[in-house]
Amino acid sequence: MKKLSLWLITLFFISGLVNFNVAQENRVNPKIWSQSYWQQMAEKGLVELAKPGQLPAAEYSGSQIRAITVDTDDSPDVPVTTNPNTTQSENSIFVNPLNNDKVLNSNNSTDNPVSTVFGTSAFMTTDGGQTWAGQIQGTGGPNSGDPAAVISLNGRYYVGYIADNLGQGVAHSTDEGNTWTHVQVAPNPGSIADKNHLWIDNSPTSPHEGNLYSAWTDFGGANNEEIVISRSTDNGLTWSTLQNISAAVNAGSHNQGVNISTGPNGEVYVAWAIYDSFPADETAIGFTVSTDGGQTFAPAQRIITN
């Protein structure tokens, strides 16, 4: 009788766990902004995608580069691709520190009309942006986009992205973008690893020069809705165990929109938006710093509050 009771309790527990996991998988999370995620939700019948329509032709009205740090520039507009059967959006661009005429550009890439997400494209120029070559397909194979491009002091090209399995990946190229190799940085945490940023320490005075830092928001798992970070010290071949770096701000809802920068002596600065009452706007900026090349980070704090 005791064995039967124990067996029934175990069965009910397993059944409840399965039902909970199914419920989690079938619940739409409006905090996630990834196109691949919403396509998957549509395939499950949980949401309805907008029907494709014919957009009016674009009308050219001129363009200028305007920034606080540079003079206004009205240079020619040069397309990175003339392929009419693709869309390119959410671009990331990085200038080669060894040769400023060489530039890497990566974008969210799809076919047109949109039916397939290729992931992060790669386009390169060697003449200061006058001409471009590259691929609309995903760097290192199909992925889920959100590009972040960097180039190291040894001329190695990198693009970070949401991996095809909705974890995180970084592809590297040793031939200036002609070929790419995918490396999985982190697995899918349960739903998606979203809104990533990739940065490289290119300071010649840094003891950690060449370190790569990849950060994002985990949706699902032990670090749900927190900012996590991983680093690579071997040119992107392997990546460290994740660190949760945002927990100390105690976000009321979630943390998202991470951005990384590095200092002259190897400091790693990380900032992001804090959402306390989503879907209301963000309420603060979170910040943390590492002074040992990303091995450890100071407790995160709120540095700007709306």
Coordinates of C-alpha atoms in Angstrom, one line a residue:
M1 CA 0.0 0.0 0.0
K2 CA 2.8 2.4 0.9
K3 CA 4.6 1.6 -2.4
L4 CA 1.4 2.2 -4.3
S5 CA 0.9 5.6 -2.5
L6 CA 4.5 6.6 -3.2
W7 CA 4.1 5.6 -6.9
L8 CA 0.9 7.7 -7.2
I9 CA 2.6 10.7 -5.6
T10 CA 5.5 10.4 -8.0
L11 CA 3.2 10.1 -10.9
F12 CA 1.2 13.2 -9.9
F13 CA 4.4 15.2 -9.4
I14 CA 5.8 14.3 -12.8
S15 CA 2.4 15.0 -14.4
G16 CA 2.3 18.4 -12.8
L17 CA 5.9 19.2 -13.9
V18 CA 5.1 18.3 -17.5
N19 CA 1.9 20.4 -17.4
F20 CA 3.9 23.3 -16.0
N21 CA 6.6 23.1 -18.7
V22 CA 4.0 22.8 -21.4
A23 CA 2.2 25.9 -20.0
Q24 CA 5.4 27.8 -20.0
E25 CA 6.2 26.8 -23.6
N26 CA 2.7 27.9 -24.7
R27 CA 2.8 31.3 -23.0
V28 CA 3.7 34.3 -25.0
N29 CA 6.2 36.7 -23.4
P30 CA 5.6 40.3 -24.7
K31 CA 9.0 41.4 -23.2
I32 CA 10.8 39.5 -25.9
W33 CA 11.4 41.5 -29.1
S34 CA 13.1 38.8 -31.3
Q35 CA 11.5 38.3 -34.8
S36 CA 12.5 34.6 -34.6
Y37 CA 10.7 34.2 -31.3
W38 CA 7.5 35.6 -32.6
Q39 CA 7.7 33.5 -35.7
Q40 CA 7.9 30.4 -33.5
M41 CA 4.9 31.6 -31.5
A42 CA 3.0 32.1 -34.7
E43 CA 3.9 28.5 -35.8
K44 CA 2.5 27.3 -32.5
G45 CA -0.7 29.2 -33.3
L46 CA -0.3 31.4 -30.2
V47 CA -0.2 34.7 -32.2
E48 CA -1.1 35.9 -35.6
L49 CA 1.5 37.6 -37.8
A50 CA 0.6 40.6 -39.8
K51 CA -0.2 39.7 -43.4
P52 CA 2.4 40.9 -45.8
G53 CA 1.4 43.9 -47.8
Q54 CA 2.8 46.1 -50.6
L55 CA 4.6 49.1 -49.3
P56 CA 4.7 52.3 -51.3
A57 CA 8.0 53.0 -53.0
A58 CA 10.5 54.9 -51.0
E59 CA 11.1 58.5 -51.9
Y60 CA 14.7 59.9 -51.6
S61 CA 14.8 63.1 -49.6
G62 CA 18.5 63.3 -49.0
S63 CA 20.7 62.2 -46.1
Q64 CA 23.3 63.6 -43.8
I65 CA 25.5 62.3 -41.0
R66 CA 24.9 64.5 -38.0
A67 CA 26.7 63.9 -34.7
I68 CA 28.0 66.0 -31.8
T69 CA 31.6 64.8 -32.3
V70 CA 31.9 65.3 -36.1
D71 CA 31.1 67.8 -38.7
T72 CA 27.9 67.4 -40.7
D73 CA 28.7 65.1 -43.6
D74 CA 26.5 64.6 -46.7
S75 CA 28.5 61.8 -48.3
P76 CA 27.0 59.6 -51.1
D77 CA 24.6 56.8 -50.0
V78 CA 26.1 53.4 -50.9
P79 CA 24.0 50.3 -50.6
V80 CA 25.8 47.3 -49.0
T81 CA 23.8 45.0 -51.2
T82 CA 21.8 45.5 -54.4
N83 CA 19.9 42.3 -54.0
P84 CA 16.2 43.2 -54.3
N85 CA 15.1 40.0 -52.6
T86 CA 16.3 40.7 -49.1
T87 CA 15.7 43.0 -46.2
Q88 CA 18.6 44.3 -44.0
S89 CA 17.8 45.9 -40.6
E90 CA 19.2 46.5 -37.1
N91 CA 22.7 47.1 -38.5
S92 CA 25.9 46.9 -36.5
I93 CA 29.2 48.3 -37.9
F94 CA 32.8 48.2 -36.8
V95 CA 35.9 49.8 -38.3
N96 CA 39.1 47.7 -38.6
P97 CA 41.5 49.2 -36.0
L98 CA 44.4 48.1 -38.3
N99 CA 43.1 49.8 -41.4
N100 CA 40.3 52.3 -41.3
D101 CA 39.4 51.7 -44.9
K102 CA 38.2 48.2 -43.9
V103 CA 34.8 48.0 -42.3
L104 CA 32.5 45.2 -41.2
N105 CA 28.7 45.6 -41.4
S106 CA 26.2 43.0 -40.1
N107 CA 22.4 43.2 -40.2
N108 CA 19.3 41.2 -39.5
S109 CA 18.8 39.6 -42.8
T110 CA 15.7 38.0 -44.4
D111 CA 14.3 37.3 -47.8
N112 CA 11.8 39.7 -49.3
P113 CA 8.8 39.4 -48.8
V114 CA 9.8 38.0 -45.4
S115 CA 9.4 34.2 -45.0
T116 CA 12.9 33.1 -43.9
V117 CA 15.1 34.6 -41.3
F118 CA 18.7 34.1 -42.4
G119 CA 20.1 35.8 -39.3
T120 CA 23.1 38.1 -39.2
S121 CA 24.5 39.0 -42.7
A122 CA 28.1 40.1 -43.3
F123 CA 29.2 42.8 -45.7
M124 CA 32.7 44.1 -45.9
T125 CA 34.4 47.1 -47.6
T126 CA 38.2 47.6 -48.2
D127 CA 37.9 51.1 -49.7
G128 CA 36.3 53.2 -47.0
G129 CA 32.8 52.3 -47.8
Q130 CA 32.8 53.0 -51.6
T131 CA 32.1 49.4 -52.5
W132 CA 30.8 46.4 -50.5
A133 CA 30.9 42.6 -50.8
G134 CA 29.5 39.9 -48.6
Q135 CA 26.6 37.6 -47.9
I136 CA 22.9 37.9 -46.9
Q137 CA 23.0 34.5 -45.3
G138 CA 23.8 34.1 -41.6
T139 CA 27.3 34.3 -40.3
G140 CA 28.4 30.8 -39.4
G141 CA 25.1 29.4 -40.7
P142 CA 21.4 30.2 -40.0
N143 CA 20.8 32.1 -36.8
S144 CA 18.2 34.3 -35.2
G145 CA 19.7 37.7 -35.7
D146 CA 20.5 40.7 -33.4
P147 CA 24.0 41.4 -34.8
A148 CA 26.9 42.9 -32.9
A149 CA 30.1 43.3 -34.9
V150 CA 33.6 43.8 -33.7
I151 CA 37.2 43.5 -35.1
S152 CA 40.3 42.7 -33.0
L153 CA 43.8 44.2 -33.1
N154 CA 44.9 40.9 -34.8
G155 CA 42.4 41.4 -37.6
R156 CA 40.0 38.8 -36.5
Y157 CA 36.3 39.6 -37.4
Y158 CA 33.4 38.7 -35.0
V159 CA 29.6 38.8 -35.1
G160 CA 27.5 38.1 -32.0
Y161 CA 23.9 37.0 -32.4
I162 CA 20.9 35.0 -31.1
A163 CA 21.8 31.4 -32.1
D164 CA 19.5 29.3 -34.2
N165 CA 18.3 27.5 -31.0
L166 CA 17.6 30.9 -29.4
G167 CA 20.7 30.6 -27.2
Q168 CA 23.7 32.9 -27.9
G169 CA 26.4 32.5 -30.5
V170 CA 29.4 34.3 -31.8
A171 CA 30.9 33.6 -35.3
H172 CA 34.5 34.5 -36.1
S173 CA 36.4 34.9 -39.4
T174 CA 40.1 34.8 -39.9
D175 CA 39.9 35.9 -43.6
E176 CA 38.2 39.3 -43.2
G177 CA 34.7 38.0 -43.5
N178 CA 34.9 35.6 -46.4
T179 CA 34.2 32.6 -44.3
W180 CA 32.7 32.3 -40.8
T181 CA 32.8 29.7 -38.0
H182 CA 29.9 29.5 -35.4
V183 CA 30.7 29.0 -31.7
Q184 CA 27.9 28.5 -29.2
V185 CA 28.4 30.8 -26.3
A186 CA 25.4 29.7 -24.2
P187 CA 22.3 27.4 -24.6
N188 CA 18.7 28.5 -24.8
P189 CA 17.8 29.3 -21.2
G190 CA 14.3 28.1 -21.6
S191 CA 12.7 30.7 -23.8
I192 CA 15.4 32.9 -25.5
A193 CA 18.6 34.7 -24.8
D194 CA 17.7 38.1 -26.2
K195 CA 18.9 41.6 -26.8
N196 CA 22.6 40.8 -26.8
H197 CA 25.7 43.0 -27.2
L198 CA 29.3 42.0 -28.1
W199 CA 32.4 44.0 -27.3
I200 CA 36.2 43.6 -27.6
D201 CA 39.0 45.1 -25.5
N202 CA 41.2 46.7 -28.1
S203 CA 43.2 48.9 -25.8
P204 CA 47.0 48.4 -26.4
T205 CA 47.6 49.3 -22.7
S206 CA 45.2 46.8 -21.3
P207 CA 46.4 43.6 -19.7
H208 CA 43.3 42.0 -21.1
E209 CA 43.6 43.2 -24.7
G210 CA 41.8 40.8 -27.0
N211 CA 39.2 39.7 -24.5
L212 CA 35.7 39.4 -25.9
Y213 CA 32.6 40.1 -23.8
S214 CA 29.1 39.0 -24.7
A215 CA 26.1 40.0 -22.6
W216 CA 22.3 39.6 -23.0
T217 CA 19.0 39.1 -21.2
D218 CA 18.1 35.5 -20.3
F219 CA 14.4 34.7 -20.6
G220 CA 13.8 31.4 -18.7
G221 CA 16.1 29.4 -16.4
A222 CA 17.9 30.4 -13.2
N223 CA 18.7 33.9 -14.5
N224 CA 15.3 34.7 -15.9
E225 CA 14.9 38.4 -17.0
E226 CA 18.4 39.2 -15.7
I227 CA 21.5 40.5 -17.6
V228 CA 24.2 37.8 -17.9
I229 CA 27.7 38.0 -19.4
S230 CA 30.3 35.6 -20.7
R231 CA 33.9 36.3 -21.8
S232 CA 36.4 34.7 -24.2
T233 CA 40.1 34.9 -23.7
D234 CA 41.1 32.7 -26.7
N235 CA 39.9 34.6 -29.7
G236 CA 36.3 33.4 -29.4
L237 CA 37.0 29.7 -29.4
T238 CA 35.6 29.1 -25.9
W239 CA 33.5 31.0 -23.5
S240 CA 33.2 31.3 -19.8
T241 CA 30.4 30.2 -17.5
L242 CA 27.6 32.8 -17.4
Q243 CA 27.6 35.5 -14.6
N244 CA 24.4 37.2 -13.5
I245 CA 25.5 40.9 -13.2
S246 CA 22.1 42.7 -12.8
A247 CA 20.5 40.9 -9.8
A248 CA 21.5 43.6 -7.3
V249 CA 19.3 46.3 -8.9
N250 CA 16.2 44.2 -8.1
A251 CA 14.2 45.1 -11.2
G252 CA 10.5 45.1 -10.6
S253 CA 10.0 43.5 -14.0
H254 CA 13.1 42.8 -16.0
N255 CA 16.5 44.1 -17.3
Q256 CA 17.1 44.6 -21.0
G257 CA 19.1 46.5 -23.7
V258 CA 22.6 45.8 -22.4
N259 CA 25.6 47.7 -23.8
I260 CA 29.3 47.0 -23.1
S261 CA 32.4 49.2 -23.3
T262 CA 36.0 48.8 -22.1
G263 CA 38.6 51.2 -20.7
P264 CA 42.3 51.8 -21.4
N265 CA 43.4 49.6 -18.5
G266 CA 41.0 46.7 -19.2
E267 CA 38.0 48.0 -17.3
V268 CA 34.7 46.5 -18.5
Y269 CA 31.7 48.8 -18.2
V270 CA 28.2 47.4 -18.6
A271 CA 24.9 49.4 -18.7
W272 CA 21.3 48.5 -19.4
A273 CA 17.7 49.6 -19.0
I274 CA 15.7 48.6 -15.9
Y275 CA 12.0 47.9 -16.2
D276 CA 10.1 48.0 -12.9
S277 CA 6.5 48.1 -14.2
F278 CA 6.4 46.7 -17.7
P279 CA 4.8 47.5 -20.1
A280 CA 5.5 51.0 -18.8
D281 CA 8.7 52.6 -20.0
E282 CA 12.0 51.8 -18.4
T283 CA 12.5 53.5 -15.0
A284 CA 16.3 53.5 -14.5
I285 CA 19.7 52.6 -16.0
G286 CA 21.6 49.8 -14.4
F287 CA 25.4 49.8 -14.3
T288 CA 28.3 47.6 -13.2
V289 CA 32.1 47.4 -13.7
S290 CA 34.8 44.8 -13.7
T291 CA 38.5 45.7 -13.1
D292 CA 39.9 42.2 -13.6
G293 CA 39.1 41.5 -17.2
G294 CA 35.5 40.3 -16.6
Q295 CA 36.3 37.7 -14.0
T296 CA 34.2 39.4 -11.4
F297 CA 31.8 42.4 -11.4
A298 CA 30.9 44.9 -8.7
P299 CA 27.3 44.7 -7.4
A300 CA 25.1 46.4 -10.0
Q301 CA 23.5 49.8 -9.1
R302 CA 20.9 52.2 -10.4
I303 CA 22.8 55.2 -11.8
I304 CA 20.0 57.1 -13.5
T305 CA 16.4 57.1 -12.4
N306 CA 13.5 58.6 -14.3

